[in-house]
C-alpha angles and dihedrals in degrees: 000000000000092000091053091050091050091047093049092045091050091049092050091047091052091049091050092049091050093047096047099030095123093047089050092048091049091049089050095047093045088077109086096217094048091046090051092050092047094050091046091051093049093047090053088069106094097215092052094044093048090049100048107028097068091053089059090059098040096254122128116257121243114267117252091244089075091059092051090057093051095053 
């Protein structure tokens, strides 16, 4: 009985997270420290950094074909 209750509770929690994922993300990113950590983590990824950083300085971004050759 307990296993069924845990399975049903987990299923309901997953459905709630999927349904309210953007509200949860907004609540998470509303906190300045958490937002700073999230942005820092994303910008540590080379493909994201190479794609977005040039647009901040009015330079064209590298085409995606260059990434296909690297990997």
